[in-house]
CSV table of C-alpha atoms and ligand atoms in Angstrom, one decimal:
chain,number,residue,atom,x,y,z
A,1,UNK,CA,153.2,209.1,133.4
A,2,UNK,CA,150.4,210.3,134.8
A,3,UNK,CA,146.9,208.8,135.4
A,4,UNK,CA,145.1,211.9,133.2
A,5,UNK,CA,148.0,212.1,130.2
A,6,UNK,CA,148.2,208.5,129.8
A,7,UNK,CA,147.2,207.7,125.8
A,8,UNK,CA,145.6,204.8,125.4
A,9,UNK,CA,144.2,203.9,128.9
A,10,UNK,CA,143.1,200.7,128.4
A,11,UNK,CA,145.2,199.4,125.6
A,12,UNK,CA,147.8,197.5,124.5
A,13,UNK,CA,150.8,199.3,125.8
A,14,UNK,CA,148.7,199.1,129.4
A,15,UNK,CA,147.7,195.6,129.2
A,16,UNK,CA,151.3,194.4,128.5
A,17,UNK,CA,152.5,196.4,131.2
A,18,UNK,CA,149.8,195.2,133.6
A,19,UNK,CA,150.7,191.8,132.9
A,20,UNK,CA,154.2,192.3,133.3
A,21,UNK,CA,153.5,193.9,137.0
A,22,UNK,CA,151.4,190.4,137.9
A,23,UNK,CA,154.7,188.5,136.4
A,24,UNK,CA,156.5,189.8,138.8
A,25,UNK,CA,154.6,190.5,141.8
A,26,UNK,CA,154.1,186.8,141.0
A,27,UNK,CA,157.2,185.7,141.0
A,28,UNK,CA,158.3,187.7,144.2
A,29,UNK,CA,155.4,185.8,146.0
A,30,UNK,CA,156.8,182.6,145.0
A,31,UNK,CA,160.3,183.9,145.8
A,32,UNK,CA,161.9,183.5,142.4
A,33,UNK,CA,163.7,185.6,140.1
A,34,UNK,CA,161.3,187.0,137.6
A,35,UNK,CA,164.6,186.5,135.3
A,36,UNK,CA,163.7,183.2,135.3
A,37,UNK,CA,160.5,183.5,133.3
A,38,UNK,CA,160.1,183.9,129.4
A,39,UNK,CA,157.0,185.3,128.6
A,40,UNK,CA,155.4,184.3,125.3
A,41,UNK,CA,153.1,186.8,123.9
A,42,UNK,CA,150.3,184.2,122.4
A,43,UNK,CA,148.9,185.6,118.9
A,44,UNK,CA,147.0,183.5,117.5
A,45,UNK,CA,143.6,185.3,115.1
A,46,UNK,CA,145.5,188.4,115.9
A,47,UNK,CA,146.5,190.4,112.9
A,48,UNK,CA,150.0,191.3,111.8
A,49,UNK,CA,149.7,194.9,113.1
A,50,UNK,CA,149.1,193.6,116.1
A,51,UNK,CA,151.9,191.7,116.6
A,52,UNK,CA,154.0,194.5,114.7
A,53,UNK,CA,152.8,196.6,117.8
A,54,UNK,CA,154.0,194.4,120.0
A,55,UNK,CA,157.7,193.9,118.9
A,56,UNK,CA,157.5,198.4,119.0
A,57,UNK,CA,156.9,197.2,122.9
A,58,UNK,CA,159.8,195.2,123.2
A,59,UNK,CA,157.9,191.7,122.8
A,60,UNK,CA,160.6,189.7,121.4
A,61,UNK,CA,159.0,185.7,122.1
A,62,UNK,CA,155.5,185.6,120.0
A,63,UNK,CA,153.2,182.0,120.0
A,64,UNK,CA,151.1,181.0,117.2
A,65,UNK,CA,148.9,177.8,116.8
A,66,UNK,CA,148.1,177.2,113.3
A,67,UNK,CA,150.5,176.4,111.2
A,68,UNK,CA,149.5,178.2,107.9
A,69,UNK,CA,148.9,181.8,110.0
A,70,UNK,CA,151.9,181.0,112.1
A,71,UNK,CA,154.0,180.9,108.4
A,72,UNK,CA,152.5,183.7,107.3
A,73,UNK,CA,153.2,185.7,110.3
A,74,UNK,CA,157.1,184.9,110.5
A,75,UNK,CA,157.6,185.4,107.0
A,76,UNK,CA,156.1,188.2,106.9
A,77,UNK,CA,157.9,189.6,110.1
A,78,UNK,CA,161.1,188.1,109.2
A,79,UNK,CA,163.1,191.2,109.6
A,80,UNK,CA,162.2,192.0,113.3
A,81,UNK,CA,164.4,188.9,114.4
A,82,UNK,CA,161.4,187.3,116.7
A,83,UNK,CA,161.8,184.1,118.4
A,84,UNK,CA,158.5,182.2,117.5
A,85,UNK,CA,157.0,179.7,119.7
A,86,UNK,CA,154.6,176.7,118.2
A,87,UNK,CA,152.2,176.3,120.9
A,88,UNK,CA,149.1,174.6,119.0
A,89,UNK,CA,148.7,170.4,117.8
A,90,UNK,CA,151.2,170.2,114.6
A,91,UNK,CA,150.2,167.7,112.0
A,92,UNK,CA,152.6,165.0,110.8
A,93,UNK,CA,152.6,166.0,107.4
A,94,UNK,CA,153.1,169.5,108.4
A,95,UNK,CA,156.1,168.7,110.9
A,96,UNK,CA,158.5,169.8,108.3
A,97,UNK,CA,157.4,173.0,107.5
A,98,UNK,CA,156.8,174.0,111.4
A,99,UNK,CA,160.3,173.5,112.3
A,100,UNK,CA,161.7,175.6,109.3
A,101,UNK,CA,160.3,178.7,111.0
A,102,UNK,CA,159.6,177.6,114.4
A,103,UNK,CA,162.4,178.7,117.8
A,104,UNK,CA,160.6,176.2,119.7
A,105,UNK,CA,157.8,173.7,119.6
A,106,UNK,CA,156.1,173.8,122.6
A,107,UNK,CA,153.5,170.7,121.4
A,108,UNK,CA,155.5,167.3,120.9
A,109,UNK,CA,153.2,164.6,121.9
A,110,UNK,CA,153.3,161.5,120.1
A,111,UNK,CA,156.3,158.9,118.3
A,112,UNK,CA,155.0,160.0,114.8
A,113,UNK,CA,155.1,163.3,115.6
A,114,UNK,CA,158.8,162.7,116.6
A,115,UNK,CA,159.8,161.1,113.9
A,116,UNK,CA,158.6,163.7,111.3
A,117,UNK,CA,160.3,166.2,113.1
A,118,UNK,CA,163.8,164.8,112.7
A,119,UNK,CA,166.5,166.2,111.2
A,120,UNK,CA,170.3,165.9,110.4
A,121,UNK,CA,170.7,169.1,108.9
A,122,UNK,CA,169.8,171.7,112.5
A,123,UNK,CA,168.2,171.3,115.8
A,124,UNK,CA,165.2,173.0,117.0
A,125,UNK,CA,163.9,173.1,120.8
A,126,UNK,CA,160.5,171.1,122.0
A,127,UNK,CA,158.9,170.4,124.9
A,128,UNK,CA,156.7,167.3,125.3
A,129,UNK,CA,153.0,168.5,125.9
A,130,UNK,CA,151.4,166.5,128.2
A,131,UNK,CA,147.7,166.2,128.6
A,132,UNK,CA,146.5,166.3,132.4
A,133,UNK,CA,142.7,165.6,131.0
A,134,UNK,CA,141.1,162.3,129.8
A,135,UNK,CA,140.2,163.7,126.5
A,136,UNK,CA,143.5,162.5,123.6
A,137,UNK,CA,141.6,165.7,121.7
A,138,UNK,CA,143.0,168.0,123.8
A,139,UNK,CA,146.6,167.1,122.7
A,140,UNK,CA,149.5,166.1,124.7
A,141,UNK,CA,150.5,162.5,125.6
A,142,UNK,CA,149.1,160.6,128.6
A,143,UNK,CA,151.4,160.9,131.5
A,144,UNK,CA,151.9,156.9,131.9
A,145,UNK,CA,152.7,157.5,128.1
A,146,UNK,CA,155.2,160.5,129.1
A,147,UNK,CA,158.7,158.4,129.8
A,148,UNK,CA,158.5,156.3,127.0
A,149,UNK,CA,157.9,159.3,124.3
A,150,UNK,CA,160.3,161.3,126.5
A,151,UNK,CA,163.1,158.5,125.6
A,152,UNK,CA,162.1,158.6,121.8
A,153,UNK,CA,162.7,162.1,121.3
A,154,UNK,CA,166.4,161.9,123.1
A,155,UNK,CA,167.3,158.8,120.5
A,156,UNK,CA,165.8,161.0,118.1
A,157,UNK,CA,168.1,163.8,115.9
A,158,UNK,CA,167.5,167.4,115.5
A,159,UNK,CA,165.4,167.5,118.7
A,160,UNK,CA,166.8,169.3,122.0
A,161,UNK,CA,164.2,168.5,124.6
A,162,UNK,CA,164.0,171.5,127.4
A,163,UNK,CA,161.1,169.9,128.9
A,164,UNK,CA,157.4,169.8,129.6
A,165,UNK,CA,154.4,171.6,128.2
A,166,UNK,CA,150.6,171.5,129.9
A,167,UNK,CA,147.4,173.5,129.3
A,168,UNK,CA,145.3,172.8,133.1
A,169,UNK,CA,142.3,171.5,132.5
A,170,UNK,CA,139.3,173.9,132.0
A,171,UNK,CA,137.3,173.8,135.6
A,172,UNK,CA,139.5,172.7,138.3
A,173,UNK,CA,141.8,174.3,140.2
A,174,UNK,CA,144.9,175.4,138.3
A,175,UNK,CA,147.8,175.0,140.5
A,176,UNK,CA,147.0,171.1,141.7
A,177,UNK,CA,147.6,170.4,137.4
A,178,UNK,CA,150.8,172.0,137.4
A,179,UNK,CA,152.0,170.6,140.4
A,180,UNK,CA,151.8,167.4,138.7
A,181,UNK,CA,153.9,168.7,135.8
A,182,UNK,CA,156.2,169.8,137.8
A,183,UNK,CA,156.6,166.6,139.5
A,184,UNK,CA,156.5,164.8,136.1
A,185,UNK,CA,159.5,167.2,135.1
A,186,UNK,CA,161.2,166.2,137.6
A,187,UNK,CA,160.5,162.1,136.8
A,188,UNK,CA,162.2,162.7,133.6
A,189,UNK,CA,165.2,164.8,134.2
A,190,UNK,CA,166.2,161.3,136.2
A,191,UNK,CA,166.9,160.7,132.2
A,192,UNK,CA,166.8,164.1,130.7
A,193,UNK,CA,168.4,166.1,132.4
A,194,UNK,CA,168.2,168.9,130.4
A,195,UNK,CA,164.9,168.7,130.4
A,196,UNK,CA,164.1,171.7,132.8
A,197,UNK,CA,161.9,173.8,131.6
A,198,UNK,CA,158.5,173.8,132.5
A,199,UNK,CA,155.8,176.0,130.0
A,200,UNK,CA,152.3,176.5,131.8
A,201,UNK,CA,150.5,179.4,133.0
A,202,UNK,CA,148.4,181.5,130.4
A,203,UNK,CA,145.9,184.4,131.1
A,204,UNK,CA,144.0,183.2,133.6
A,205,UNK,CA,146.4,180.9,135.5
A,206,UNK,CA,149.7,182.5,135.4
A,207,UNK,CA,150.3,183.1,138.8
A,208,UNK,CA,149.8,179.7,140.3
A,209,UNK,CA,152.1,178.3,137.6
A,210,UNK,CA,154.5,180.7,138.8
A,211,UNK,CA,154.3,179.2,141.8
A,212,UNK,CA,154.6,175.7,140.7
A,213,UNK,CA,158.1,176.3,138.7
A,214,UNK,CA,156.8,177.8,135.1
A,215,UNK,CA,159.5,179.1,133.4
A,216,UNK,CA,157.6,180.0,130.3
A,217,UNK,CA,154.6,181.7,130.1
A,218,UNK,CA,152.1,182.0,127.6
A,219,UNK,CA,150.2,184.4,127.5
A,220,UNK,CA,147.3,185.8,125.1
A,221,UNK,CA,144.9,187.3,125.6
A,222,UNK,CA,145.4,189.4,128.8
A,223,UNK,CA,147.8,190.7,126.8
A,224,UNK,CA,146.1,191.2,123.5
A,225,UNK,CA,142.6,191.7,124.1
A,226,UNK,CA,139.9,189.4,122.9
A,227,UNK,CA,140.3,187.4,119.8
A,228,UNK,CA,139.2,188.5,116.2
A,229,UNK,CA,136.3,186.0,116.2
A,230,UNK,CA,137.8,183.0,113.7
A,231,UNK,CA,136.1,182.6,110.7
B,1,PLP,C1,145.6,180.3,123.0
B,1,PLP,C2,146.6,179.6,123.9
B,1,PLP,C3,147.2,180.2,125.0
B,1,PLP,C4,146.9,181.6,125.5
B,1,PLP,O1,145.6,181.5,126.1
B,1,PLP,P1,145.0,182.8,126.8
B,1,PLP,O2,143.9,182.3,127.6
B,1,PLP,O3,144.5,183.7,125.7
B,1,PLP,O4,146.1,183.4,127.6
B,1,PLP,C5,148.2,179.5,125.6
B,1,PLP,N1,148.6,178.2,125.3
B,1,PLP,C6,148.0,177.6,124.2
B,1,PLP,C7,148.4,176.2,123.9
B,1,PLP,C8,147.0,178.2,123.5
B,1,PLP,O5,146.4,177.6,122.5
């Protein structure tokens, strides 16, 4: 298309595919297969249209970080088929109703968490968020903390771990913190060996997680444009 009929320079269909160019210019830096990468489209404040735009696009992995929106959202797009990502802290008492809609919970990080997340009846996939930060706000489990929770959800049932989750922390260099996942990952696969998957990277960092063995992405707002501000 060309630069002067292009519709909507500057919007959604053009950040997507912007972001999708830096995936895998990315990834040929780093020498891998941009195959390899799932990139999660992170909607969080954004309304439904939105999101309903996006799936038009061909967005088919969507993460949310609240739980009541998050519901809202996949009931209400239940029909499109989506695979929806929980990216955000889930409450105990909440645990149950994240995993009935929820493809993958990206935000395990404690034994009590664990345990309200079991299940006989189906198995859902989690990573283990782990917090590279001193502050327990930020979620995620302290990395001395890491082997022992990573053991608690294997003898737990209706939890397939595929490995590790990190947010880098805001003001230092990204691609030192996800080394350190990385390495982490590859601590536990010693015992969990399925256990491979590595999800970092979001707007601002995605490239040097690339480099440092993501394999999902997620990614907001370079993608969607500023937030709605929340109420
Ligand atoms: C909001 C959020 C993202 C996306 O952040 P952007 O900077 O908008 O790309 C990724 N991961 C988590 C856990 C988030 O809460």
């Amino acid at each position: 298309m060309s630069e002067s009929v292009r519709p909507g320079a500057g919007g959604l269909a053009e950040r997507l595919t912007a972001v999708q160019g830096g995936i895998v210019a990315a990834a040929a830096a780093a020498g891998r297969d941009p195959a390899e990468l799932t990139t999660i489209v992170v909607t969080k404040f954004q309304p439904v249209s939105l999101l309903q735009e996006l799936a038009a696009l061909g967005v088919r992995n969507f993460g949310e970080s609240r739980h009541q929106e998050a519901q809202a959202k996949a009931a209400e797009l239940l029909q499109l088929d989506l695979t929806w990502h929980f990216v955000g802290q889930v409450q105990g008492k909440k645990a149950r109703q994240v995993r009935a809609y929820a493809d993958v919970i990206h935000s395990v990080d404690r034994a009590s968490l664990v345990d309200a997340l079991a299940s006989e009846d189906s198995v859902v996939d989690c990573f283990v968020q782990v917090n590279l930060t001193d502050d327990p706000s930020r979620g995620g489990v302290a990395p001395g903390e890491l082997p022992k929770l990573v053991e608690h959800v294997l003898s737990t049932a209706g939890l397939r771990l595929i490995g590790l989750m990190a947010v880098a922390p805001l003001g230092a260099e990204p691609r030192p913190s996800f080394a350190r996942v990385r390495e982490l990952g590859e601590q536990i696969q010693q015992f969990a060996p399925n256990a491979k998957s590595l999800s970092m990277g979001m707007s601002q960092d995605y490239a040097e997680a690339i480099i440092e063995g993501a394999t999902h992405l997620r990614i907001g707002t370079a993608i969607t444009g500023n937030r709605p501000v929340s109420g």
